[in-house]
mmCIF file of C-alpha atoms in Angstrom:
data_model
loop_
_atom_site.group_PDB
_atom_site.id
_atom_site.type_symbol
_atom_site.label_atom_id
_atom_site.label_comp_id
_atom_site.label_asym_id
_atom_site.label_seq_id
_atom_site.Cartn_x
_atom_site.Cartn_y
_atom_site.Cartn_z
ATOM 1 C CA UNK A 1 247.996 91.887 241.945
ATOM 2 C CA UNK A 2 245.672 92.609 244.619
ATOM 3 C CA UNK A 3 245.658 96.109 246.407
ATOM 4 C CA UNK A 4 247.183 96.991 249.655
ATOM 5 C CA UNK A 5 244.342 97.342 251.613
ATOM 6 C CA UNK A 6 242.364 94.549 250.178
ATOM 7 C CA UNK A 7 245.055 91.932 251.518
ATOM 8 C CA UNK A 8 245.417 93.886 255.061
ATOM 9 C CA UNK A 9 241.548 93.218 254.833
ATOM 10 C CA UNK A 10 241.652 90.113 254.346
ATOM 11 C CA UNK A 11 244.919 89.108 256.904
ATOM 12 C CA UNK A 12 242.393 91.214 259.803
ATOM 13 C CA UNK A 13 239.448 89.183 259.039
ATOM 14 C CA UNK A 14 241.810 85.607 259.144
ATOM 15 C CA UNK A 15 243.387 86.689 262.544
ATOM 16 C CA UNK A 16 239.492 87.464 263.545
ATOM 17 C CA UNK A 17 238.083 83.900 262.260
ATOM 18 C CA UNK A 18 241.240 82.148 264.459
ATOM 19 C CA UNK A 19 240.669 84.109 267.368
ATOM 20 C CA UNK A 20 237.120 82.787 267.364
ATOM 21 C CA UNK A 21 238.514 79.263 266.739
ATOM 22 C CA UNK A 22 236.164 78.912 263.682
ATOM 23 C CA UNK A 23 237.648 75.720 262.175
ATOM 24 C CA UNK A 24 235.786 76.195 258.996
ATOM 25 C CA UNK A 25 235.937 79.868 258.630
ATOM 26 C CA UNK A 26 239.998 79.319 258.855
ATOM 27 C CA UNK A 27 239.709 76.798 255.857
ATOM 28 C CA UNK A 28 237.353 78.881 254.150
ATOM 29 C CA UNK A 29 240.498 81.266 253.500
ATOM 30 C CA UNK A 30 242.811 78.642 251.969
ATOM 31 C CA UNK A 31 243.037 79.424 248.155
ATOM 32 C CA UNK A 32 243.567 76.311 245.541
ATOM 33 C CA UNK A 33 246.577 74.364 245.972
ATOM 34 C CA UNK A 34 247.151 76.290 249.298
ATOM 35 C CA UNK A 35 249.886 74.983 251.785
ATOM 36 C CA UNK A 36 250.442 75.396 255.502
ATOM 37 C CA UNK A 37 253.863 75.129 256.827
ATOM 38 C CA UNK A 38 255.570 75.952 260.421
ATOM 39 C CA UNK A 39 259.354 76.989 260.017
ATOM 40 C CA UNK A 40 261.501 74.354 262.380
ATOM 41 C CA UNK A 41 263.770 72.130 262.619
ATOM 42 C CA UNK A 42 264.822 69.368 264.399
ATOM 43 C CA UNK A 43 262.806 67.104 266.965
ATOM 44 C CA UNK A 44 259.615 70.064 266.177
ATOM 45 C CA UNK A 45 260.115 69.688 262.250
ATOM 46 C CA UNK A 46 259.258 65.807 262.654
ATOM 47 C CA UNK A 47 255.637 66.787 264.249
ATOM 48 C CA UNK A 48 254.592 69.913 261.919
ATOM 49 C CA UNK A 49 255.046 68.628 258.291
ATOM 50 C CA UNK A 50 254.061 71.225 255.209
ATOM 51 C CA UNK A 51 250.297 70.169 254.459
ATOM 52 C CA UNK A 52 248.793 71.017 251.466
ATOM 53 C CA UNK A 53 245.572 68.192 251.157
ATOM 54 C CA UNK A 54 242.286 69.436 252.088
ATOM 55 C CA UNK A 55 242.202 66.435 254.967
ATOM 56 C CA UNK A 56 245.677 67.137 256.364
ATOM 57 C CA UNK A 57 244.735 70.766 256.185
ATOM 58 C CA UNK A 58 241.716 70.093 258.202
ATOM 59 C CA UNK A 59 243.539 67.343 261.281
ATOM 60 C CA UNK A 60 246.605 70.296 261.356
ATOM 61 C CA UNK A 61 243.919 73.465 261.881
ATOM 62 C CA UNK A 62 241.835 70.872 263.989
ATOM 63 C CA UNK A 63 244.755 70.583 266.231
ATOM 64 C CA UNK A 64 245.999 74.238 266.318
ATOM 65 C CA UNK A 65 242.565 75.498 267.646
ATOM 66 C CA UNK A 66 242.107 73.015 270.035
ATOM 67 C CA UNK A 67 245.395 73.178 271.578
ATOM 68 C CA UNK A 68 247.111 76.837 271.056
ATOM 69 C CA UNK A 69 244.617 79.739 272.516
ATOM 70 C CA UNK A 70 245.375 82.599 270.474
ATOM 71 C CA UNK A 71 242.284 84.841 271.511
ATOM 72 C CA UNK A 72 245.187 87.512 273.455
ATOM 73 C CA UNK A 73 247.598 87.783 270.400
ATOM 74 C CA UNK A 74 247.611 91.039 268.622
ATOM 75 C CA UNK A 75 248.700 92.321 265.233
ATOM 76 C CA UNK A 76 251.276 94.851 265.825
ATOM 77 C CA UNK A 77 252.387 94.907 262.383
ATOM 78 C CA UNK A 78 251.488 94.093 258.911
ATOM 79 C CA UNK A 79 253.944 94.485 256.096
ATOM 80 C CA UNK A 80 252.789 94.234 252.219
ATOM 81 C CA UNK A 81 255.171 93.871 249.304
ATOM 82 C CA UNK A 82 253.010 93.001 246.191
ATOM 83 C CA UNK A 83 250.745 89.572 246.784
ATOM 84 C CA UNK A 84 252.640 88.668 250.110
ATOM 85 C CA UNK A 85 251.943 90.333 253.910
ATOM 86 C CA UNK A 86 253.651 89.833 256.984
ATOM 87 C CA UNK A 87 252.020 89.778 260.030
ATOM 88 C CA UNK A 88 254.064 90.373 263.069
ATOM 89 C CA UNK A 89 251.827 89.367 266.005
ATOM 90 C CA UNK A 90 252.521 89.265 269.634
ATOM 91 C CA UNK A 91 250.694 88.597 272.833
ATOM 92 C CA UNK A 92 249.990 85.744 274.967
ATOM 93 C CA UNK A 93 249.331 82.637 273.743
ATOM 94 C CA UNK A 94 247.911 79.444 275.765
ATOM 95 C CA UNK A 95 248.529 75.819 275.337
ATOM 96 C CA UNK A 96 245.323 74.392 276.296
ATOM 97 C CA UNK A 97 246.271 71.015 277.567
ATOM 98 C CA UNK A 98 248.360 72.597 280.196
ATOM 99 C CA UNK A 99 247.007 75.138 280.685
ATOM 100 C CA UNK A 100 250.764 76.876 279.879
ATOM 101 C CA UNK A 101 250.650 80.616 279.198
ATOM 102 C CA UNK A 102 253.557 82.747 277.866
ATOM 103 C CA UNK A 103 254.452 86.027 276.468
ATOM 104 C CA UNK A 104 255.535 85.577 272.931
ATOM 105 C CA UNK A 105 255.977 87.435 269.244
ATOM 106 C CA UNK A 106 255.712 85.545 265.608
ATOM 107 C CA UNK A 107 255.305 86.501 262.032
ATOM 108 C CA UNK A 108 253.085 85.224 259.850
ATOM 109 C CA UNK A 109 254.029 85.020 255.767
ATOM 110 C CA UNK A 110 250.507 85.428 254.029
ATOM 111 C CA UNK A 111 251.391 84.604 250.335
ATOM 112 C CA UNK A 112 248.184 85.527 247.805
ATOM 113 C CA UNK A 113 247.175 84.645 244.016
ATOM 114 C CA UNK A 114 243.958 86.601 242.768
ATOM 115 C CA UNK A 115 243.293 87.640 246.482
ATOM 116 C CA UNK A 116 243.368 83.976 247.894
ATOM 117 C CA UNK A 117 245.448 82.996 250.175
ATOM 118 C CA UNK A 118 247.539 80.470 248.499
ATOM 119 C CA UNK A 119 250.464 79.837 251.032
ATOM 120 C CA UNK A 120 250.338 80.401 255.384
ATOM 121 C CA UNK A 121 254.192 79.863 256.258
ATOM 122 C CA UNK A 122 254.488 81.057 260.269
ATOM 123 C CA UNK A 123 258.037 81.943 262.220
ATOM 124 C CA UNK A 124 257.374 80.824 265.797
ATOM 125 C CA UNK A 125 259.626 80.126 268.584
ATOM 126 C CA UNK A 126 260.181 76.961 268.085
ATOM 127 C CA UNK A 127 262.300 76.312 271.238
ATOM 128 C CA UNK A 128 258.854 77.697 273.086
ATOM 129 C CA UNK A 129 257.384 75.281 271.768
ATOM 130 C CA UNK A 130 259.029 72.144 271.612
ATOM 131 C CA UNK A 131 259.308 72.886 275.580
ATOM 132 C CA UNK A 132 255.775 73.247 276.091
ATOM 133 C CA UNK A 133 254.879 70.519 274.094
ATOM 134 C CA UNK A 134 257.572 68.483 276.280
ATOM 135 C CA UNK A 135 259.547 67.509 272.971
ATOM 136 C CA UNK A 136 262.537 69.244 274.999
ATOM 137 C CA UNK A 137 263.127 69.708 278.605
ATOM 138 C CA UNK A 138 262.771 73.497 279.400
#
């Protein structure tokens, strides 16, 4: 199991990479066999399958930095029990094709094996965004 503050470390410098919408600094986190998932259901679960191939990976982070600005969200919180952290993160968050900006809070499940990141499961609003989006009328 990996320490505390090694994981914390590691969370920080992820959050830093997205913020700076480093496409390949993001993948460079993903441990082997990694998978990305977004907790939804419904009309939203239909657009944001689990990925876990190195191509998917790449099209889903592709989109997510070129369409969600996440440069003003903050880490308010992070939570360690063994290899898994929770991030609770809040600020304001921009869609980028419309321009859209809202107040909003999420949380982050960081699952590790040998200090990789092996598993990036995030707890959004999904009604937020299904609205902005336009899967749902707001």
């Amino acid at each position: 199991m990996t320490d505390r503050k090694t994981l914390e470390d590691i969370v920080n410098r992820f959050y830093d990479v997205r913020e700076g919408n480093d496409k390949d600094g993001v993948l460079s986190f993903a441990g082997p066999d990694f998978s990305f998932g977004i907790v939804c259901s419904g009309k939203l679960a239909e657009n944001v399958p689990r990925v876990c191939e190195p191509a998917a990976l790449d099209a889903v982070v592709t989109t997510l930095i070129s369409e969600w600005d996440m440069s003003r969200m903050k880490t308010a919180r992070l939570y360690v029990d063994g290899d898994t952290v929770l991030a609770h993160r809040a600020g304001q968050l921009r869609h980028t094709p419309t321009g859209r900006e809202m107040e909003t809070e999420y949380i982050d499940r960081f699952t590790f094996k040998d200090g990789q990141i092996v598993d990036l499961t995030e707890f959004v609003d999904t009604l937020l965004i299904a609205e902005t989006i336009g899967l749902v009328q707001s």
